[in-house]
Short mmCIF file of C-alpha atoms in Angstrom, two decimals:
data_model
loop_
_atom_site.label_atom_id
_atom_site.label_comp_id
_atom_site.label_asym_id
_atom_site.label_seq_id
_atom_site.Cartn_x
_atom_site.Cartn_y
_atom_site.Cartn_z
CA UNK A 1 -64.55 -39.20 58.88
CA UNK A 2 -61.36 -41.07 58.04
CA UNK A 3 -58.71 -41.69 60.43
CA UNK A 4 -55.38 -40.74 59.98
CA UNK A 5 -52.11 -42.83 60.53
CA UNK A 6 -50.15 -41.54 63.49
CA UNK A 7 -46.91 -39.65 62.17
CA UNK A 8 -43.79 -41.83 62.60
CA UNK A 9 -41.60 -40.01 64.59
CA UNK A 10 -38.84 -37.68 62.87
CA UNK A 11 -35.38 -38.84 64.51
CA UNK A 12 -32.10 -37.41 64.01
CA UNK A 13 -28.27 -39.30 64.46
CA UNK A 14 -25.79 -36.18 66.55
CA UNK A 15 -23.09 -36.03 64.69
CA UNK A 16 -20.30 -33.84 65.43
CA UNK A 17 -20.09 -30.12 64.34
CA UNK A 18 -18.93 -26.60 64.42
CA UNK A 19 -21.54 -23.25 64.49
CA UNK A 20 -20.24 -19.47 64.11
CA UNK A 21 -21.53 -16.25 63.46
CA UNK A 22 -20.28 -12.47 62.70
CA UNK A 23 -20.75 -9.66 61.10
CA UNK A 24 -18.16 -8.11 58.69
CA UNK A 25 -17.27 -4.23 58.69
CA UNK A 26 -14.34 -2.22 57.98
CA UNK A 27 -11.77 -1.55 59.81
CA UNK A 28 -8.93 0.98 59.88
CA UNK A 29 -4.74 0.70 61.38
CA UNK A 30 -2.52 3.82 61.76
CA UNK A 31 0.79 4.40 62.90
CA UNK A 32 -0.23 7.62 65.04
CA UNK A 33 1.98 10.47 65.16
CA UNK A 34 3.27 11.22 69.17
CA UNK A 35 6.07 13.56 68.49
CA UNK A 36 7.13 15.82 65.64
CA UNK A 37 10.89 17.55 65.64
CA UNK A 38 11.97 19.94 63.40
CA UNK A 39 14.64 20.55 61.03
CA UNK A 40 17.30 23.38 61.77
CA UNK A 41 19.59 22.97 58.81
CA UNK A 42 19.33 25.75 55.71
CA UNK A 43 20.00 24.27 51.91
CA UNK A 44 18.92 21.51 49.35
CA UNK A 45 17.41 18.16 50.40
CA UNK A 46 20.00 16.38 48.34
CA UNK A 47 19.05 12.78 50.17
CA UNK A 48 16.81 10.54 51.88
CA UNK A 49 18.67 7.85 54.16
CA UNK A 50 15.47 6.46 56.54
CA UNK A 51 12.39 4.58 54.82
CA UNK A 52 9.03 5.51 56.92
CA UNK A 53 8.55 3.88 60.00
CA UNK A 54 12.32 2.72 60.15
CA UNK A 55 13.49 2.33 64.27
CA UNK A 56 15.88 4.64 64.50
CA UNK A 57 18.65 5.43 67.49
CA UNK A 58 21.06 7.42 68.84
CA UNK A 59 23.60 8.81 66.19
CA UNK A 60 21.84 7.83 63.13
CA UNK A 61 21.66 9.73 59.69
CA UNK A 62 17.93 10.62 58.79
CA UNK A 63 18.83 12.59 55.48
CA UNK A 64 21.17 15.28 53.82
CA UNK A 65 21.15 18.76 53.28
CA UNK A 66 23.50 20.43 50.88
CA UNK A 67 25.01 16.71 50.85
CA UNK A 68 26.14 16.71 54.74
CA UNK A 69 24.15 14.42 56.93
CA UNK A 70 21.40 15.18 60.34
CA UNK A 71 21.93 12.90 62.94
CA UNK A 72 19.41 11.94 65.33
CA UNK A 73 19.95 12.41 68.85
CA UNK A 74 18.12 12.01 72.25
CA UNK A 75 16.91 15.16 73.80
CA UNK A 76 14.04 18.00 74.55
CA UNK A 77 15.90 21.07 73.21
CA UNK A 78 16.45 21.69 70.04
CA UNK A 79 19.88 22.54 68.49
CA UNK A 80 19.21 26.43 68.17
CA UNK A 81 23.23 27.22 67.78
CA UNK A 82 26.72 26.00 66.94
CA UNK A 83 28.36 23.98 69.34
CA UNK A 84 31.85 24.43 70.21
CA UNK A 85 34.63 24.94 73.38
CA UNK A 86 33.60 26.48 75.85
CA UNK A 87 29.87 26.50 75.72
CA UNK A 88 27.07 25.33 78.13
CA UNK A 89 24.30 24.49 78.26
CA UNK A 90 21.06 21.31 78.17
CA UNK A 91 21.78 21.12 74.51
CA UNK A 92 25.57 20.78 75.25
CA UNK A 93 24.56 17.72 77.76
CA UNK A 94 22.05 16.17 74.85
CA UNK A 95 25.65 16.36 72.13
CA UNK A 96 27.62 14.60 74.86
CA UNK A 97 25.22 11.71 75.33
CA UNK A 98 25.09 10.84 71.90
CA UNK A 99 28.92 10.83 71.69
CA UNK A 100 28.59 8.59 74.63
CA UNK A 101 26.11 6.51 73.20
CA UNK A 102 27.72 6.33 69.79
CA UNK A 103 31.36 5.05 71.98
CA UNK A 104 33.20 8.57 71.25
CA UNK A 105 32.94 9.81 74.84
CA UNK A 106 33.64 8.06 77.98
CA UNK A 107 32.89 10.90 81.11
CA UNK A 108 29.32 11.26 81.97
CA UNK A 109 27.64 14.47 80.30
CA UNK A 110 28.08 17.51 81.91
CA UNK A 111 26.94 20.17 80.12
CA UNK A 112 29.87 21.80 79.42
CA UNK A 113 32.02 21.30 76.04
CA UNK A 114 35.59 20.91 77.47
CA UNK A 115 38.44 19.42 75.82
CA UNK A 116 37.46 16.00 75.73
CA UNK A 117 34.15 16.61 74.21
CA UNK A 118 36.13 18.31 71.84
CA UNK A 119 38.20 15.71 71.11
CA UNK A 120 35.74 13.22 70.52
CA UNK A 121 33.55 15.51 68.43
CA UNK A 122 36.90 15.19 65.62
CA UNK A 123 36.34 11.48 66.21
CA UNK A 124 32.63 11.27 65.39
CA UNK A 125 33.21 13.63 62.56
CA UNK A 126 36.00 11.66 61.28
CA UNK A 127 34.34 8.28 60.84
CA UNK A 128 30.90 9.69 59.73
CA UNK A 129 32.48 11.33 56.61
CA UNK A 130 32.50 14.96 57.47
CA UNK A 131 34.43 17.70 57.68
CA UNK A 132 36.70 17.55 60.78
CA UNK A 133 36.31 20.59 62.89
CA UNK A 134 35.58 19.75 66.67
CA UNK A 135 32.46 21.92 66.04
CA UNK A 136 29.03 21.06 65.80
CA UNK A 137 27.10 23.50 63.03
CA UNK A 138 23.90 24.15 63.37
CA UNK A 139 21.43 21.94 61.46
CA UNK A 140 23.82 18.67 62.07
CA UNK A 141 21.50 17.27 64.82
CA UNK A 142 17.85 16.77 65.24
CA UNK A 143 16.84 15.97 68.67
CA UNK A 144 13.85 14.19 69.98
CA UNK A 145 12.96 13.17 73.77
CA UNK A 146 13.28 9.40 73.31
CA UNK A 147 15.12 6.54 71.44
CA UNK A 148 15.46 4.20 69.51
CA UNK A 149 12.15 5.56 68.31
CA UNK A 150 9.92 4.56 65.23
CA UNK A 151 10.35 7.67 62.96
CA UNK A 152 8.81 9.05 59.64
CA UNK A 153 10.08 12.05 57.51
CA UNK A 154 7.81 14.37 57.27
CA UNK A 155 6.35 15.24 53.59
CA UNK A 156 8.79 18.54 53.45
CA UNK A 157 11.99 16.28 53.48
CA UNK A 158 12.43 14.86 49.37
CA UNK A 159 15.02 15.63 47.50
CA UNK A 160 15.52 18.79 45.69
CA UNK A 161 13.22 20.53 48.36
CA UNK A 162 14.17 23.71 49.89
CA UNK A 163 14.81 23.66 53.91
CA UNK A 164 14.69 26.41 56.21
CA UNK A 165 14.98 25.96 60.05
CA UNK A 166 11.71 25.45 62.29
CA UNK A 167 10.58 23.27 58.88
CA UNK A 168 8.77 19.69 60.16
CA UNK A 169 11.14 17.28 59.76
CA UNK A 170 10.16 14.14 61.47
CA UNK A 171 7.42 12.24 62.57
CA UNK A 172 8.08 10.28 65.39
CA UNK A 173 5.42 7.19 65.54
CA UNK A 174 3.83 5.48 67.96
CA UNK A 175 5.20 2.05 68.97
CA UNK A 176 2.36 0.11 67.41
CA UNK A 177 -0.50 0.96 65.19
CA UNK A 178 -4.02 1.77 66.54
CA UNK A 179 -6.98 -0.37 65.29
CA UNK A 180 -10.19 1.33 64.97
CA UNK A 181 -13.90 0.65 63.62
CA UNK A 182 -15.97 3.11 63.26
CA UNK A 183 -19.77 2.21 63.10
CA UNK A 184 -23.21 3.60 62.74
CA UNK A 185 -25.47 3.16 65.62
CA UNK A 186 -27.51 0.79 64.34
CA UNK A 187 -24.39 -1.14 63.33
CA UNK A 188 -23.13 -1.07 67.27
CA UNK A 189 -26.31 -2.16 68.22
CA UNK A 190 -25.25 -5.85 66.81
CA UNK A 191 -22.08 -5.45 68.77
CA UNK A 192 -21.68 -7.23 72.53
CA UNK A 193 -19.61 -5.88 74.42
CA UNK A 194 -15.90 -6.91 74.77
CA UNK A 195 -16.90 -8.52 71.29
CA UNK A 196 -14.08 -10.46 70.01
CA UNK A 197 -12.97 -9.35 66.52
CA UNK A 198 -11.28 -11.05 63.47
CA UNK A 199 -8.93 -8.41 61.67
CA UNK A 200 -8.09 -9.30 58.47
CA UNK A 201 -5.41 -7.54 55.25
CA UNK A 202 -3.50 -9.43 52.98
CA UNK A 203 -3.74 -12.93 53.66
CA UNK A 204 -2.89 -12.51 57.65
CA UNK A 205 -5.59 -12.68 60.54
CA UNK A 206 -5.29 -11.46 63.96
CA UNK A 207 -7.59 -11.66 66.88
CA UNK A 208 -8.67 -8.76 68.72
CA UNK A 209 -11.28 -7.51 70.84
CA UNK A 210 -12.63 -4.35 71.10
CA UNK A 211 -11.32 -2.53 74.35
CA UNK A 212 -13.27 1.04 74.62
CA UNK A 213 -15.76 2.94 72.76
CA UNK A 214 -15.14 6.75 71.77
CA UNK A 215 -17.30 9.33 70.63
CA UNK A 216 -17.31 10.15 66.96
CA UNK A 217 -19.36 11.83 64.40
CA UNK A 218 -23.19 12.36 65.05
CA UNK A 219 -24.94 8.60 64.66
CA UNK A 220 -21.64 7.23 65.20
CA UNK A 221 -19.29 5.41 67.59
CA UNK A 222 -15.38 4.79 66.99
CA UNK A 223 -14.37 1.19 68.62
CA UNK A 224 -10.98 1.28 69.69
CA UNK A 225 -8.99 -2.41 69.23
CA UNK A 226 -6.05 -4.34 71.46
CA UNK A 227 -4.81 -7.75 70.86
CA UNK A 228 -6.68 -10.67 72.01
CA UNK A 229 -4.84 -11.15 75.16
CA UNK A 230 -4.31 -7.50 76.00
CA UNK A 231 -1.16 -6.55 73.45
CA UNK A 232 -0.87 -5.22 70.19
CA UNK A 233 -3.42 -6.55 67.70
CA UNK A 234 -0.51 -7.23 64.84
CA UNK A 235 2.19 -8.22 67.54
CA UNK A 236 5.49 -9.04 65.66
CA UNK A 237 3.99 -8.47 62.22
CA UNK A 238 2.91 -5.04 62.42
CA UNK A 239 6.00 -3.75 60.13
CA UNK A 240 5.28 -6.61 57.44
CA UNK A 241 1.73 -6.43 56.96
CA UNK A 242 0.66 -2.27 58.29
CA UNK A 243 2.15 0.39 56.53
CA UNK A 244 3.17 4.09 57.70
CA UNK A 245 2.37 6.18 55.28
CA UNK A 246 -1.41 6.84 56.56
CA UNK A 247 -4.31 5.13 57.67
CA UNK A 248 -5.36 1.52 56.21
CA UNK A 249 -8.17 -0.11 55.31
CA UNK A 250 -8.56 -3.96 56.88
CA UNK A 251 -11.86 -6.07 57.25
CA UNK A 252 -13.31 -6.77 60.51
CA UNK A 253 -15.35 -9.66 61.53
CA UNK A 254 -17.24 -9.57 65.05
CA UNK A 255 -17.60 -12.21 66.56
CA UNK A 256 -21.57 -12.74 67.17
CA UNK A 257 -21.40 -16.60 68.40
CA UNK A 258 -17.70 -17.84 68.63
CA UNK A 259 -16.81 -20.63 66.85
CA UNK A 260 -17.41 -23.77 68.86
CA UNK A 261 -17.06 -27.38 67.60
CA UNK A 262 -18.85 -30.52 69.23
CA UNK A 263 -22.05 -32.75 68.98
CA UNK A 264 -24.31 -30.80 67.31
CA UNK A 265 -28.29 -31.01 67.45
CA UNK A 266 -31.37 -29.20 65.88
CA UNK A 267 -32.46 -26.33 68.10
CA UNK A 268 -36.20 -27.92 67.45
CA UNK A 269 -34.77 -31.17 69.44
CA UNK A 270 -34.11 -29.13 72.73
CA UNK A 271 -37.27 -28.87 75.25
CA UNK A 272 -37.02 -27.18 78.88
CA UNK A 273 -38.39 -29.24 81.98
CA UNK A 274 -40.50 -27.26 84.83
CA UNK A 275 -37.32 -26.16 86.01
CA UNK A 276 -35.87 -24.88 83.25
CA UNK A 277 -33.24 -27.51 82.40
CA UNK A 278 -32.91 -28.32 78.37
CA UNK A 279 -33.51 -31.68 77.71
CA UNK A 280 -33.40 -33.67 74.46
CA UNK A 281 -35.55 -37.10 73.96
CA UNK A 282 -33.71 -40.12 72.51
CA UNK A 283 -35.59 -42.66 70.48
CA UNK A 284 -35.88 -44.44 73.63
CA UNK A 285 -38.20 -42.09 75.42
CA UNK A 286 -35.49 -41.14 77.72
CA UNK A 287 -34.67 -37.24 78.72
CA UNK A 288 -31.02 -36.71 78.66
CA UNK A 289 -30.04 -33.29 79.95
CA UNK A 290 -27.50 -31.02 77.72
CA UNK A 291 -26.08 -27.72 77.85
CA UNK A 292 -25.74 -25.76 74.92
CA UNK A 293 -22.71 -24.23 74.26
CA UNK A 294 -23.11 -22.05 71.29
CA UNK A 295 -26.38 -21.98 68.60
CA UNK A 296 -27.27 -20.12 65.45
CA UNK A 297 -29.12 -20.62 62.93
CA UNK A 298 -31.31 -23.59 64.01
CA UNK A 299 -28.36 -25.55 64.98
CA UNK A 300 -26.81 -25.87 68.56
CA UNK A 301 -23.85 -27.29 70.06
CA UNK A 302 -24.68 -29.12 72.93
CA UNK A 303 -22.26 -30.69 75.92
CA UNK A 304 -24.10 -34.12 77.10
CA UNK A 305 -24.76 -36.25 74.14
CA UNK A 306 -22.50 -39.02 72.77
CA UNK A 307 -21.82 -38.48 68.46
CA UNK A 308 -24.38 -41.25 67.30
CA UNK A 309 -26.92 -40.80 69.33
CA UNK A 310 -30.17 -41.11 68.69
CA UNK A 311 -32.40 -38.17 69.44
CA UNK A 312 -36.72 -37.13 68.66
CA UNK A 313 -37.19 -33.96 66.38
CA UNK A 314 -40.61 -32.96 68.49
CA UNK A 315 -41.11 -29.60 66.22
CA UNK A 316 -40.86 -31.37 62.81
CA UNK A 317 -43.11 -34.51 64.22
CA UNK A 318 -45.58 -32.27 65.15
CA UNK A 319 -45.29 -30.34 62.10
CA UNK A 320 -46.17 -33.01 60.23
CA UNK A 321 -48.89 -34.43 62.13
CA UNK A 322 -51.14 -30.87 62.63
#
C-alpha cells in the first residue's frame, strides 16, 4: 500500500465584496380613475384645451363645444339649468365659489344669485372671451367634488364628436399611480414578505416594497406596491416617466438577498461551534467568530474579519484529500 502525501491546506485572502439576489417579473402602474363628471353642454367638440393627466383647478377651460369653452368648477351637483338673477340653490353656491376663487367675487357664497353675483358673472365672462350676459348657460360648467384635481378627458371628448348632456366627460385621477404585480402562486412562493422591490421603465429606478396582497384570478395573487419609505413609489417623477392613458408595463426585481457590500468569504470557510456560533479558521489555527450578513451563491458577507486575512477552505481541503 502506498502512502499518500497529506493535502496542503486550501487557503483563501478576504477580500472585500458585494452579494445580491432577485428575481425579475413584470410589473404594472396606472393612474386609477376615482371620479368621473359628465358633460352637460349640446353641439360639436370643436377643441381640446387639457392634455391627460394635466392638474387642473378652479375656473379652468377643459375643452369647447360649438367653439365656447367648459370650465371646471368645485362642487357635487351638477349644472342641470341656466343660471341667472334670482335663482337658488347648491349649484348657485358651487358658481359663486368659483367666481370667488377665480378673484370675481368678494362676499362669501350664499346660494342665492343677487346682484353682485351678477355683476361679477359679466366680469368672468368678459375676460374669458365670451359672450357677456350675466347668465350662466347650461353646459358652461362641469363640476367635480374636489380641486385642483388630476383630470383626464374621457374618450367621448375629440374634436368633431357629437355631445349630448349626461355624456362622460372627465376622468378625474387619482393623485398618484398604483403599482401592482401580479404573480402565479408558485411565483409568490419566492416572495418574503414585505420584500423590497426594484421598479424599473425607461432608464429610471425606484425602490418599493410590496405593502398588501389581494386576491386575483384563480392560481394568482395581485401585490400591491408603496414607496420604499411609505410614499408614492415614483414620488416627484410620476408625471415624467408614468403615463395616463392606461395601464403600463415596468420590470420588477424582488429583492431575494439585498445587496450588501463587505469582506466577503466562501460559504465552505464558515463552521458552527457546539453552540452554534459561525466560526472561520485562519491559517494560524485560530477560530475567529463572524456574523454573516447576507450569502448567496456560495459566497457570504461576513462582519468580523479584517480584508487580507488569511482564512482555511475546510470543504475544498477535504475534498481533495477523500
Amino acid at each position: 500500500m502506498v502512502d499518500l502525501p497529506d493535502a496542503e491546506p486550501v487557503t483563501y485572502t478576504v477580500d472585500k465584496g458585494r452579494v445580491e439576489r432577485g428575481f425579475d417579473f413584470g410589473a404594472t402602474a396606472e393612474w386609477q380613475v376615482v371620479r368621473r363628471a359628465t358633460n352637460a353642454a349640446s353641439g360639436t367638440v370643436t377643441g381640446v384645451l387639457v392634455r391627460p393627466g394635466s392638474s387642473v383647478r378652479s375656473g379652468d377651460a377643459l375643452y369647447r363645444v360649438d367653439e365656447r369653452p367648459v370650465f371646471v368648477a368645485s362642487g357635487a351637483v351638477p349644472q342641470y339649468r341656466d343660471l341667472s338673477a334670482g335663482d337658488v340653490g347648491q349649484d348657485v353656491r358651487q358658481l359663486q365659489q368659483l367666481l370667488t376663487d377665480r378673484g370675481y367675487l368678494s362676499s362669501t357664497p350664499s346660494g342665492t344669485f343677487g346682484t353682485a353675483t351678477e355683476s361679477a358673472v359679466r366680469a368672468w365672462q368678459r375676460a374669458s372671451g365670451v359672450r357677456e350676459t350675466g347668465v350662466v348657460p347650461r353646459g358652461d360648467l362641469l363640476f367635480v367634488e374636489r380641486l385642483p384635481a388630476r383630470v383626464r378627458l374621457a374618450g367621448s371628448i375629440t374634436v368633431g364628436a357629437q355631445l349630448s348632456p349626461g355624456a362622460e366627460a372627465v376622468h378625474v385621477l387619482a393623485a398618484s399611480p398604483r403599482f401592482t404585480m401580479t404573480l402565479s402562486d408558485e411565483q409568490l412562493d419566492s416572495v418574503p414578505p414585505n420584500a423590497r422591490v426594484r421598479v424599473s421603465t425607461g432608464g429610471q429606478t425606484w425602490k418599493a416594497q410590496v405593502a398588501s396582497l389581494q386576491a386575483g384570478e384563480p392560481g394568482e395573487t395581485t401585490l400591491v406596491l408603496r414607496g420604499a419609505r411609505g410614499g408614492e413609489v415614483c414620488g416627484a417623477q410620476c408625471d415624467r416617466y408614468i403615463g395616463t392613458h392606461g395601464p403600463q408595463r415596468l420590470r420588477a426585481t424582488v429583492v431575494v438577498v439585498p445587496r450588501t457590500s463587505g469582506p466577503m468569504v466562501p460559504a465552505a470557510a464558515i463552521q458552527s461551534d457546539v453552540n452554534g456560533g459561525l466560526f472561520v479558521t485562519d491559517t494560524s489555527g485560530e477560530q475567529r467568530p463572524v456574523e454573516v450578513l447576507a450569502a448567496d451563491g456560495g459566497q457570504a458577507i461576513v462582519d468580523g474579519l479584517e480584508i487580507g486575512t488569511e482564512i482555511l477552505l475546510f470543504g475544498q481541503a477535504e475534498a481533495q484529500s477523500g
